[in-house]
Coordinates of C-alpha atoms in Angstrom, one line a residue:
Chain V
M1 CA -214.5 -43.6 -152.6
P2 CA -211.9 -42.4 -154.9
K3 CA -209.8 -44.3 -157.3
R4 CA -206.5 -45.2 -155.6
N5 CA -205.7 -48.0 -158.4
N6 CA -204.6 -45.3 -160.6
V7 CA -200.8 -46.1 -160.7
P8 CA -199.8 -48.1 -163.8
L9 CA -198.9 -52.1 -163.3
A10 CA -195.7 -51.6 -164.9
V11 CA -194.9 -48.8 -162.4
K12 CA -196.1 -51.0 -159.4
I13 CA -193.8 -53.9 -160.5
V14 CA -190.7 -51.9 -160.6
L15 CA -191.4 -50.6 -157.1
Y16 CA -192.3 -54.1 -156.0
L17 CA -189.0 -55.5 -157.3
F18 CA -187.2 -52.5 -155.5
L19 CA -188.7 -53.3 -152.2
V20 CA -187.5 -56.8 -152.9
A21 CA -184.2 -55.7 -153.6
V22 CA -184.0 -53.5 -150.3
T23 CA -185.3 -56.7 -148.4
L24 CA -182.6 -58.6 -149.5
I25 CA -179.7 -56.1 -148.8
W26 CA -180.9 -55.5 -145.5
L27 CA -180.7 -59.2 -144.8
V28 CA -176.9 -59.5 -146.3
P29 CA -175.4 -59.5 -142.9
I30 CA -177.3 -62.4 -141.7
F31 CA -177.0 -64.7 -145.0
I32 CA -172.9 -63.5 -144.8
A33 CA -172.8 -64.8 -141.2
I34 CA -174.7 -67.6 -141.9
I35 CA -172.4 -69.1 -144.6
T36 CA -169.3 -67.8 -143.0
S37 CA -170.0 -70.0 -140.2
M38 CA -170.1 -73.0 -142.6
R39 CA -166.8 -72.3 -144.1
T40 CA -163.2 -72.4 -143.0
N41 CA -161.3 -69.7 -141.8
A42 CA -158.3 -71.1 -144.3
D43 CA -160.6 -71.2 -147.0
I44 CA -161.6 -67.8 -146.8
M45 CA -158.2 -66.6 -146.6
S46 CA -156.6 -68.2 -149.2
H47 CA -159.7 -68.0 -151.8
G48 CA -161.3 -64.8 -150.4
F49 CA -164.8 -64.4 -149.3
L50 CA -166.4 -64.4 -152.4
A51 CA -165.1 -67.6 -153.8
M52 CA -167.3 -70.5 -153.8
P53 CA -166.9 -72.7 -150.8
K54 CA -165.5 -76.2 -151.5
T55 CA -167.0 -77.6 -148.8
I56 CA -169.4 -77.1 -146.0
D57 CA -167.6 -77.7 -142.7
L58 CA -169.5 -77.3 -139.3
K59 CA -166.3 -77.5 -137.2
S60 CA -166.2 -74.0 -136.3
Y61 CA -169.6 -74.5 -134.3
F62 CA -168.4 -77.2 -132.5
E63 CA -165.0 -75.2 -131.7
A64 CA -167.2 -72.2 -130.4
W65 CA -169.5 -74.3 -128.3
Q66 CA -166.9 -76.1 -126.4
R67 CA -163.5 -74.4 -126.4
G68 CA -165.2 -70.8 -127.2
G69 CA -167.2 -71.7 -124.0
L70 CA -170.6 -71.2 -125.4
H71 CA -171.3 -74.4 -123.9
K72 CA -171.2 -72.8 -120.3
Y73 CA -172.0 -69.4 -121.2
L74 CA -175.5 -70.2 -123.1
P75 CA -176.7 -71.9 -119.8
N76 CA -175.3 -69.1 -117.7
S77 CA -177.6 -66.9 -119.6
F78 CA -181.0 -68.7 -119.1
I79 CA -179.9 -69.0 -115.3
I80 CA -179.6 -65.0 -115.3
T81 CA -182.6 -64.3 -117.5
M82 CA -185.4 -66.5 -116.3
P83 CA -185.4 -65.6 -112.6
S84 CA -185.1 -61.8 -113.7
L85 CA -188.2 -62.1 -116.1
V86 CA -190.3 -64.1 -113.6
L87 CA -189.3 -61.4 -110.6
T88 CA -189.7 -58.1 -112.9
L89 CA -193.2 -59.4 -113.8
L90 CA -194.3 -60.5 -110.5
L91 CA -193.4 -57.4 -108.7
S92 CA -194.3 -55.1 -111.4
S93 CA -197.7 -56.6 -111.4
L94 CA -198.1 -56.0 -107.6
G95 CA -197.3 -52.5 -108.2
A96 CA -199.0 -51.5 -111.4
Y97 CA -202.2 -53.2 -109.8
S98 CA -202.1 -50.6 -106.8
L99 CA -201.2 -47.9 -109.3
A100 CA -204.3 -48.6 -111.6
R101 CA -206.8 -49.7 -109.0
F102 CA -206.1 -47.2 -106.0
K103 CA -206.5 -43.9 -105.2
F104 CA -203.8 -42.6 -102.9
K105 CA -201.4 -39.9 -101.7
G106 CA -197.9 -40.5 -103.8
R107 CA -199.8 -42.4 -106.5
T108 CA -198.9 -40.1 -109.2
F109 CA -195.4 -39.7 -107.6
F110 CA -194.7 -43.4 -108.2
Y111 CA -196.0 -43.7 -111.6
F112 CA -193.8 -41.3 -112.8
L113 CA -190.9 -42.5 -111.0
F114 CA -191.1 -45.5 -112.7
V115 CA -192.4 -44.0 -116.1
G116 CA -189.0 -41.8 -115.8
G117 CA -186.7 -44.8 -114.9
T118 CA -187.2 -46.8 -118.1
M119 CA -185.2 -43.9 -119.9
L120 CA -182.7 -43.7 -117.5
P121 CA -179.3 -44.0 -118.8
F122 CA -177.6 -46.8 -117.4
Q123 CA -174.1 -45.0 -116.8
I124 CA -175.3 -43.4 -114.1
L125 CA -176.2 -46.3 -112.2
L126 CA -173.2 -48.6 -113.2
L127 CA -170.8 -47.5 -110.5
P128 CA -172.8 -47.4 -107.4
V129 CA -174.3 -50.6 -108.7
F130 CA -170.8 -52.4 -108.9
K131 CA -170.4 -50.9 -105.3
L132 CA -173.6 -51.9 -103.6
S133 CA -173.1 -55.5 -105.4
D134 CA -169.4 -55.8 -103.6
A135 CA -170.9 -54.5 -100.5
L136 CA -173.4 -56.8 -100.4
G137 CA -171.1 -59.8 -101.2
I138 CA -172.9 -60.6 -104.4
Y139 CA -170.6 -59.0 -106.8
D140 CA -169.6 -61.9 -109.5
T141 CA -172.8 -63.9 -108.6
Y142 CA -175.5 -64.3 -110.9
F143 CA -177.6 -62.6 -107.9
A144 CA -176.2 -59.4 -108.7
L145 CA -177.5 -59.6 -112.4
I146 CA -180.6 -60.9 -111.3
A147 CA -181.0 -58.2 -108.9
I148 CA -180.1 -55.4 -111.1
H149 CA -182.1 -56.7 -114.2
T150 CA -185.1 -57.1 -111.9
A151 CA -185.2 -53.7 -110.8
F152 CA -184.3 -52.1 -113.6
Q153 CA -187.0 -53.8 -115.7
L154 CA -189.6 -53.0 -112.9
G155 CA -190.1 -49.7 -114.5
F156 CA -190.9 -50.5 -117.8
C157 CA -193.2 -53.3 -117.1
T158 CA -195.1 -51.3 -114.0
F159 CA -195.5 -48.6 -116.9
V160 CA -197.4 -51.0 -119.2
L161 CA -199.1 -53.5 -116.8
R162 CA -200.5 -50.3 -114.9
N163 CA -201.9 -48.8 -118.1
Y164 CA -203.1 -52.1 -119.3
M165 CA -205.1 -52.7 -115.9
M166 CA -206.4 -49.3 -116.4
T167 CA -208.8 -50.8 -119.2
V168 CA -210.2 -53.4 -116.6
P169 CA -213.7 -52.3 -116.1
V170 CA -214.0 -51.3 -112.3
Q171 CA -217.1 -53.2 -112.0
V172 CA -215.4 -57.2 -112.3
M173 CA -213.3 -56.2 -109.3
E174 CA -216.3 -54.7 -107.1
S175 CA -218.3 -57.3 -107.6
A176 CA -215.6 -59.6 -106.5
R177 CA -215.1 -57.4 -103.5
I178 CA -218.4 -57.7 -102.9
D179 CA -218.2 -61.4 -102.6
G180 CA -215.7 -61.2 -100.0
C181 CA -212.6 -61.7 -102.3
T182 CA -209.6 -60.4 -101.0
E183 CA -207.0 -57.7 -102.2
L184 CA -204.4 -60.5 -103.0
G185 CA -207.4 -62.6 -104.2
I186 CA -208.6 -60.0 -106.9
W187 CA -205.0 -59.3 -108.0
G188 CA -204.2 -63.0 -108.2
K189 CA -207.6 -64.3 -109.7
I190 CA -209.1 -61.8 -111.3
M191 CA -206.2 -58.8 -112.7
L192 CA -203.8 -61.3 -113.4
P193 CA -205.9 -63.8 -115.9
L194 CA -207.1 -60.5 -117.2
T195 CA -203.7 -59.1 -118.1
L196 CA -202.4 -62.2 -119.8
P197 CA -201.9 -60.5 -123.2
A198 CA -200.3 -57.6 -121.8
F199 CA -197.7 -60.1 -120.0
A200 CA -197.4 -62.5 -122.8
A201 CA -196.2 -59.4 -124.8
I202 CA -194.0 -57.8 -122.2
A203 CA -192.6 -61.4 -121.5
T204 CA -191.4 -61.6 -124.9
L205 CA -189.8 -58.2 -124.9
E206 CA -188.0 -58.4 -121.9
F207 CA -186.6 -62.0 -122.5
T208 CA -185.0 -60.7 -125.3
W209 CA -183.8 -57.5 -123.7
I210 CA -182.4 -59.4 -120.5
F211 CA -180.9 -62.0 -122.6
N212 CA -178.9 -59.7 -124.4
D213 CA -177.7 -57.1 -122.2
Y214 CA -173.9 -56.8 -122.7
I215 CA -173.0 -53.9 -119.7
W216 CA -174.3 -55.3 -116.4
P217 CA -172.3 -58.4 -117.2
L218 CA -169.6 -56.6 -118.3
V219 CA -169.5 -54.4 -114.7
L220 CA -170.7 -57.2 -112.6
I221 CA -169.4 -60.7 -113.3
R222 CA -165.5 -61.3 -113.7
S223 CA -165.0 -65.1 -113.6
S224 CA -165.9 -66.3 -117.4
E225 CA -167.7 -70.0 -115.3
K226 CA -170.8 -67.0 -114.6
M227 CA -170.6 -65.0 -117.8
P228 CA -173.6 -64.7 -119.9
V229 CA -173.6 -65.2 -123.5
T230 CA -173.2 -61.4 -124.5
T231 CA -169.9 -61.0 -122.5
G232 CA -169.1 -64.5 -123.3
L233 CA -169.1 -63.7 -126.8
A234 CA -166.4 -60.6 -126.3
T235 CA -164.2 -63.0 -124.6
L236 CA -164.6 -65.6 -127.2
Q237 CA -163.8 -62.3 -129.6
G238 CA -160.5 -61.7 -127.8
Q239 CA -159.4 -65.6 -127.7
Y240 CA -159.8 -66.0 -131.8
V241 CA -158.9 -62.8 -132.9
Q242 CA -159.3 -62.9 -136.8
D243 CA -160.6 -66.3 -136.7
W244 CA -164.0 -65.2 -137.9
T245 CA -165.6 -68.2 -138.6
V246 CA -165.7 -69.7 -135.1
I247 CA -166.3 -65.8 -134.1
I248 CA -169.3 -66.1 -136.4
S249 CA -170.5 -69.5 -135.4
G250 CA -170.8 -68.7 -132.0
A251 CA -172.7 -65.1 -132.6
L252 CA -174.8 -67.4 -134.5
L253 CA -175.3 -69.9 -131.7
A254 CA -176.0 -66.8 -129.0
T255 CA -178.7 -65.7 -131.3
I256 CA -180.7 -69.4 -131.2
P257 CA -183.0 -68.8 -128.0
T258 CA -184.2 -65.4 -129.0
L259 CA -184.4 -66.2 -132.6
I260 CA -186.6 -69.2 -131.2
V261 CA -188.9 -66.7 -129.3
F262 CA -189.0 -64.6 -132.2
I263 CA -190.1 -67.0 -134.3
F264 CA -192.7 -68.1 -132.2
L265 CA -193.7 -65.5 -130.6
Q266 CA -193.7 -62.6 -132.8
R267 CA -197.3 -61.5 -132.4
Y268 CA -196.3 -60.4 -128.6
F269 CA -193.0 -59.3 -129.4
I270 CA -194.2 -56.7 -131.5
A271 CA -197.6 -56.1 -129.7
G272 CA -195.1 -55.7 -126.6
L273 CA -193.3 -53.0 -128.5
T274 CA -196.2 -51.0 -129.5
L275 CA -197.7 -51.3 -126.4
G276 CA -194.7 -49.3 -124.5
S277 CA -194.9 -46.5 -127.0
N278 CA -199.0 -45.8 -127.1
K279 CA -198.8 -43.8 -124.4
Chain W
M1 CA -206.0 -54.2 -84.6
L2 CA -206.5 -51.5 -87.2
N3 CA -209.6 -50.5 -88.2
A4 CA -211.3 -51.6 -91.7
K5 CA -211.0 -47.9 -93.2
T6 CA -207.7 -47.7 -92.4
R7 CA -206.5 -51.1 -93.6
Y8 CA -208.2 -50.3 -97.1
K9 CA -206.1 -46.9 -97.0
L10 CA -203.1 -49.3 -96.4
I11 CA -203.6 -51.6 -99.1
P12 CA -202.1 -49.9 -102.3
Y13 CA -199.1 -49.3 -100.2
A14 CA -198.6 -52.9 -99.4
F15 CA -199.0 -53.8 -102.9
L16 CA -196.1 -51.1 -103.8
G17 CA -193.8 -51.9 -100.8
I18 CA -191.5 -54.6 -102.3
P19 CA -191.4 -53.2 -106.0
V20 CA -190.7 -49.3 -104.4
T21 CA -188.1 -50.7 -102.2
I22 CA -186.4 -52.5 -104.7
Y23 CA -186.4 -49.5 -106.8
F24 CA -185.1 -47.4 -104.5
I25 CA -182.3 -49.3 -103.3
W26 CA -181.3 -50.6 -106.9
I27 CA -181.9 -47.6 -108.9
I28 CA -182.8 -44.3 -107.3
G29 CA -180.4 -44.6 -104.6
P30 CA -177.4 -45.2 -106.7
M31 CA -178.6 -42.4 -109.2
L32 CA -178.2 -40.2 -106.3
Y33 CA -174.9 -41.9 -105.3
S34 CA -173.7 -41.4 -108.4
F35 CA -174.0 -37.5 -108.2
Y36 CA -172.0 -37.5 -104.8
L37 CA -168.9 -40.1 -106.6
S38 CA -168.8 -37.1 -109.1
F39 CA -167.5 -34.9 -106.6
T40 CA -165.1 -37.6 -105.0
K41 CA -161.3 -38.8 -106.2
W42 CA -162.0 -42.7 -106.2
D43 CA -159.9 -45.7 -107.8
G44 CA -162.7 -48.2 -106.7
L45 CA -160.3 -49.8 -103.7
T46 CA -160.0 -47.4 -101.1
A47 CA -162.6 -45.1 -99.9
P48 CA -163.7 -42.0 -102.3
E49 CA -162.0 -38.9 -101.2
F50 CA -164.1 -35.5 -101.7
I51 CA -162.4 -33.3 -104.0
G52 CA -164.9 -30.6 -105.0
T53 CA -165.5 -29.8 -108.7
K54 CA -162.3 -30.8 -109.6
N55 CA -163.4 -33.8 -111.9
Y56 CA -166.0 -31.3 -113.9
Q57 CA -162.9 -29.1 -114.4
M58 CA -160.7 -31.7 -115.6
L59 CA -163.5 -32.9 -117.8
F60 CA -164.1 -29.8 -119.6
Q61 CA -160.7 -29.9 -120.6
D62 CA -160.4 -33.3 -121.8
E63 CA -160.3 -33.2 -125.8
V64 CA -161.9 -37.2 -125.6
F65 CA -164.9 -35.4 -123.6
Y66 CA -165.7 -33.2 -126.7
I67 CA -164.8 -35.7 -129.5
S68 CA -167.3 -38.1 -127.6
L69 CA -170.0 -35.3 -126.9
F70 CA -169.4 -34.5 -131.0
N71 CA -170.1 -38.4 -131.8
N72 CA -173.3 -38.7 -129.7
L73 CA -174.5 -35.8 -131.1
E74 CA -173.7 -37.0 -134.9
W75 CA -175.2 -40.4 -133.2
I76 CA -178.4 -38.9 -132.4
I77 CA -179.0 -37.0 -136.1
L78 CA -177.8 -40.1 -137.8
F79 CA -180.0 -42.6 -136.0
M80 CA -183.2 -40.2 -135.7
T81 CA -183.4 -39.3 -139.3
I82 CA -182.4 -42.4 -141.1
P83 CA -184.8 -45.2 -139.5
I84 CA -187.9 -42.2 -139.3
A85 CA -187.5 -41.8 -143.3
L86 CA -186.7 -45.8 -144.0
G87 CA -189.2 -46.6 -141.0
L88 CA -192.2 -44.7 -141.9
T89 CA -191.8 -45.4 -146.0
L90 CA -191.6 -49.2 -145.2
A91 CA -194.7 -48.9 -142.8
M92 CA -196.5 -47.1 -145.3
V93 CA -195.5 -49.6 -148.3
L94 CA -196.2 -52.5 -145.9
N95 CA -199.3 -51.1 -144.8
R96 CA -201.0 -52.2 -147.5
D97 CA -202.0 -55.4 -148.5
I98 CA -199.5 -56.1 -151.0
P99 CA -198.2 -60.0 -151.6
G100 CA -195.4 -61.4 -148.7
A101 CA -195.8 -58.4 -146.6
K102 CA -195.6 -60.4 -143.8
T103 CA -192.4 -61.6 -144.8
F104 CA -191.1 -58.2 -145.7
K105 CA -192.2 -57.0 -142.2
A106 CA -190.6 -60.3 -140.6
S107 CA -187.0 -59.5 -142.6
F108 CA -187.0 -56.1 -141.2
F109 CA -187.8 -57.0 -137.5
L110 CA -185.2 -60.0 -137.5
P111 CA -182.3 -57.5 -136.5
M112 CA -183.9 -56.7 -133.4
V113 CA -183.6 -59.6 -132.0
L114 CA -180.2 -60.2 -132.8
S115 CA -178.0 -58.8 -129.6
L116 CA -176.0 -55.5 -130.2
V117 CA -173.1 -57.9 -129.6
V118 CA -173.9 -60.4 -132.4
C119 CA -174.5 -57.5 -134.3
G120 CA -171.1 -55.7 -133.9
L121 CA -169.4 -58.9 -134.3
V122 CA -171.3 -59.8 -137.5
W123 CA -170.6 -56.2 -138.9
S124 CA -166.9 -56.1 -137.7
W125 CA -166.9 -59.5 -140.0
L126 CA -168.1 -57.4 -142.8
Y127 CA -166.1 -54.4 -142.2
S128 CA -163.0 -56.7 -142.3
P129 CA -160.3 -54.8 -144.3
H130 CA -158.7 -58.0 -145.7
S131 CA -161.6 -60.4 -146.6
G132 CA -164.7 -58.7 -145.3
L133 CA -167.7 -58.9 -147.3
I134 CA -167.4 -54.8 -148.1
N135 CA -164.1 -54.5 -149.3
E136 CA -164.1 -57.5 -151.3
V137 CA -167.4 -56.6 -153.4
L138 CA -165.8 -53.1 -153.6
R139 CA -162.4 -54.5 -155.1
R140 CA -164.7 -56.8 -157.5
I141 CA -166.9 -54.3 -159.2
G142 CA -163.7 -52.3 -159.8
L143 CA -164.0 -49.6 -156.8
G144 CA -161.2 -51.1 -155.0
A145 CA -160.1 -47.8 -154.6
L146 CA -162.8 -47.4 -151.9
A147 CA -161.7 -50.3 -149.9
T148 CA -160.5 -49.1 -146.8
G149 CA -160.3 -50.4 -143.1
W150 CA -163.9 -49.3 -142.0
L151 CA -163.1 -49.5 -138.4
S152 CA -159.4 -48.4 -138.7
N153 CA -159.7 -45.4 -140.6
P154 CA -160.6 -42.4 -138.4
K155 CA -162.6 -40.6 -140.8
V156 CA -165.3 -43.1 -141.4
V157 CA -165.3 -45.0 -138.2
M158 CA -168.0 -43.3 -136.4
E159 CA -170.4 -43.9 -139.3
A160 CA -169.4 -47.2 -140.0
V161 CA -170.6 -48.1 -136.3
I162 CA -174.0 -46.0 -136.4
T163 CA -174.9 -47.5 -139.4
V164 CA -175.1 -50.9 -137.8
A165 CA -177.5 -49.4 -135.1
I166 CA -179.4 -48.2 -137.6
W167 CA -179.2 -51.3 -139.2
R168 CA -181.0 -52.9 -136.2
Q169 CA -183.4 -49.7 -135.4
V170 CA -185.4 -49.5 -139.0
G171 CA -187.2 -52.3 -138.1
Y172 CA -188.5 -50.7 -134.7
V173 CA -189.0 -47.5 -136.0
M174 CA -191.4 -49.1 -138.8
V175 CA -193.1 -51.4 -136.2
L176 CA -194.2 -48.1 -134.1
Y177 CA -195.5 -46.3 -137.7
L178 CA -197.7 -49.7 -138.4
A179 CA -199.2 -49.2 -135.1
G180 CA -199.6 -45.8 -135.9
L181 CA -201.1 -46.0 -139.0
Q182 CA -203.7 -48.0 -137.7
S183 CA -205.6 -45.3 -136.3
V184 CA -204.9 -43.0 -139.0
D185 CA -208.4 -41.5 -140.2
Q186 CA -208.4 -42.7 -143.9
N187 CA -211.6 -40.2 -144.1
L188 CA -209.5 -37.4 -143.7
L189 CA -207.1 -38.8 -146.6
D190 CA -209.6 -39.6 -149.0
A191 CA -211.4 -36.1 -148.5
A192 CA -208.2 -34.5 -149.2
E193 CA -207.7 -36.4 -152.1
V194 CA -211.3 -35.6 -153.3
D195 CA -210.9 -31.6 -152.5
G196 CA -207.5 -31.9 -155.0
A197 CA -204.6 -32.2 -152.4
S198 CA -201.5 -33.8 -154.4
A199 CA -199.8 -36.8 -152.8
L200 CA -197.3 -34.7 -151.3
Q201 CA -199.7 -32.1 -149.5
R202 CA -201.6 -35.5 -148.4
F203 CA -198.9 -37.0 -146.8
F204 CA -197.3 -33.6 -145.0
N205 CA -200.8 -31.8 -144.1
V206 CA -202.8 -34.8 -143.5
L207 CA -201.0 -37.9 -142.7
M208 CA -198.0 -36.4 -140.8
P209 CA -199.7 -34.3 -138.3
Q210 CA -202.2 -37.5 -137.3
L211 CA -198.7 -39.5 -137.0
A212 CA -197.2 -37.0 -135.1
P213 CA -197.5 -38.7 -131.5
V214 CA -195.5 -41.6 -133.2
T215 CA -192.8 -39.5 -134.5
V216 CA -192.4 -37.8 -131.0
I217 CA -191.8 -40.9 -129.2
V218 CA -189.6 -42.4 -131.9
I219 CA -187.6 -38.9 -131.6
V220 CA -187.4 -39.1 -127.8
I221 CA -186.5 -42.7 -127.9
S222 CA -183.6 -42.5 -130.7
I223 CA -182.2 -39.3 -128.3
I224 CA -182.2 -41.8 -125.4
D225 CA -180.8 -44.9 -127.2
S226 CA -178.1 -42.4 -128.7
L227 CA -176.8 -41.2 -125.3
R228 CA -176.5 -44.3 -123.6
A229 CA -175.2 -46.2 -127.0
F230 CA -172.3 -48.6 -125.6
D231 CA -172.6 -52.2 -126.9
L232 CA -171.4 -51.6 -130.3
V233 CA -168.5 -49.4 -129.6
S234 CA -167.5 -51.3 -127.0
V235 CA -167.4 -54.7 -129.5
M236 CA -166.1 -53.0 -132.6
T237 CA -163.6 -50.3 -131.7
R238 CA -163.4 -49.6 -128.2
G239 CA -163.5 -46.0 -129.0
G240 CA -160.7 -46.2 -131.3
P241 CA -158.8 -45.4 -133.6
Y242 CA -157.3 -42.5 -131.7
N243 CA -160.7 -41.8 -129.8
Q244 CA -162.4 -40.9 -133.1
S245 CA -165.4 -43.2 -132.5
S246 CA -165.5 -42.5 -128.7
V247 CA -168.9 -42.0 -127.4
L248 CA -169.8 -40.6 -123.7
A249 CA -170.9 -44.1 -122.4
N250 CA -167.8 -45.6 -123.6
F251 CA -165.7 -42.9 -122.4
M252 CA -167.3 -43.3 -119.1
Y253 CA -166.9 -46.7 -118.8
I254 CA -163.0 -47.0 -119.8
E255 CA -161.9 -44.0 -117.1
A256 CA -164.2 -45.6 -114.7
F257 CA -163.5 -49.6 -114.8
N258 CA -160.3 -49.8 -117.0
N259 CA -158.3 -46.6 -115.8
Y260 CA -160.0 -46.9 -112.3
R261 CA -160.7 -42.9 -112.3
M262 CA -164.2 -43.9 -111.2
G263 CA -165.2 -40.3 -109.5
Y264 CA -164.0 -38.9 -113.0
G265 CA -166.3 -41.5 -114.6
A266 CA -169.2 -40.8 -112.4
A267 CA -169.0 -37.3 -113.8
I268 CA -168.9 -38.2 -117.4
A269 CA -172.0 -40.5 -116.0
V270 CA -174.1 -37.0 -114.3
I271 CA -173.3 -35.4 -117.8
I272 CA -175.0 -38.1 -119.8
F273 CA -178.0 -38.1 -117.2
I274 CA -178.5 -34.5 -117.4
I275 CA -178.6 -34.2 -121.0
S276 CA -181.3 -37.1 -121.0
L277 CA -183.2 -35.5 -118.2
L278 CA -184.2 -32.8 -120.8
F279 CA -185.6 -35.5 -122.7
I280 CA -187.1 -37.4 -120.1
M281 CA -188.8 -34.2 -118.6
F282 CA -190.0 -33.8 -121.8
Y283 CA -191.7 -37.1 -122.1
L284 CA -193.1 -37.0 -118.7
T285 CA -194.9 -33.9 -119.1
R286 CA -196.6 -35.5 -122.4
I287 CA -197.7 -38.3 -120.3
A288 CA -198.8 -36.1 -117.4
R289 CA -200.9 -34.1 -120.0
E290 CA -202.5 -37.2 -121.5
E291 CA -203.2 -38.6 -117.8
T292 CA -205.2 -35.5 -117.1
N293 CA -206.9 -35.3 -120.5
A294 CA -207.8 -38.9 -120.0

């Protein structure tokens, strides 16, 4: 083995400190957001942002939550995200099972249809889906968003699950088939449990994606009672122009759910990102 | 009753039935319908009226279209090069067993879980001309002359918005390179070192070729994401001032949903789609190659 530790210690320390500095700079926006949310707007406006805050004040959180409307936007985000997540995972695992385990006409075609769809610019869908939702009478309802999220995310989930399912040994399924298990049974009792790691990974990822989506509620939801937190925040921004403490407090509140996912499921989140790009 | 063989043949289609139907109704159908809409005049209320290629003719004479196209190009270039340089450097550094590697990684991952709306709002505050952090710090350290309205100055607004996108992207690129580094053959690097290859030679001639698959993915993802970039512009500037931060996605949204020129909006969407399609096809052929090799 060649020696790799030929760099002098002093240089190492300097490089390490440089890394620490870069990381801290990277986090500045987040620190600033937290500090801002705990100050009052009057304090910032009169003393400047760099002045030491005299008091800690959490009023703007309450303001954003109540009058700013986050108490309705945030639950709405869950009402939209959870069903979309369950539906897209369920449906894509059906499709993925078929694409991974059977040889049939159109197999490659459907696979590429799903893979290609993951990269589609959604601008091409905005107007027709807006029109479709209107025609189906679901414009300005949660259903409109659940439908488009489910459909749009099918591509990515099918792609990842199909590739994961390809790695499950065929023999496992063959023996189940011989034991008289139905295809639906093999899918549910054998394939799904074996693909749990992939499920965990894409579920965390999809949760953040759907939760953080902004364009679809912008196009499909009009009444503020049904808005998720992303368009809700944009409304809040218009409502509290220049009142940065309330806007930033709202933004931080909106981040809590995805932050929790990130803190507890970081491993899966990262696994999802790499799963999606490995092939 | 179907015989067993036919039934077996139908099974894969049965599994695909529901997902494919939904996919066709909400994705493929609408995609094709946008092409039709782009040849119509439509205000969203009355029926679309066929006008041939008029929308495209107007589009190619629209100054905002060219500004947006140029801004998208700038977005692609910056959004690709800076995150690759930073993300790869970080991945190589953090791939070693240095103290606190986990904390460093988590710090760069963090912006990824914030929605673009949240990122846009937080950075709008940092950019705020009067009491925002950036201008305050510049004034404090005697560089007050550089302080500007970052989002109202046409000269810097686009870069100011792209900076936010980059801030959020670096962690992602780092993750992909970290995964890529796991499959790099350390023996090759060591052998090159024994043979007297310099650090730079090892990097460009041994490491980078092995990381090429990751780099290709990163490039494709960056281009596609740049082309559909919308949220940050919508939250931070709405394309202003004087359309200087307009990108195609935002231009399309404003024409279609604010100005009710939906046929025109569809034409812009088709252009975005066609540009994306080049890269989607490139990506699909790569996957197809891997499939046949596998």
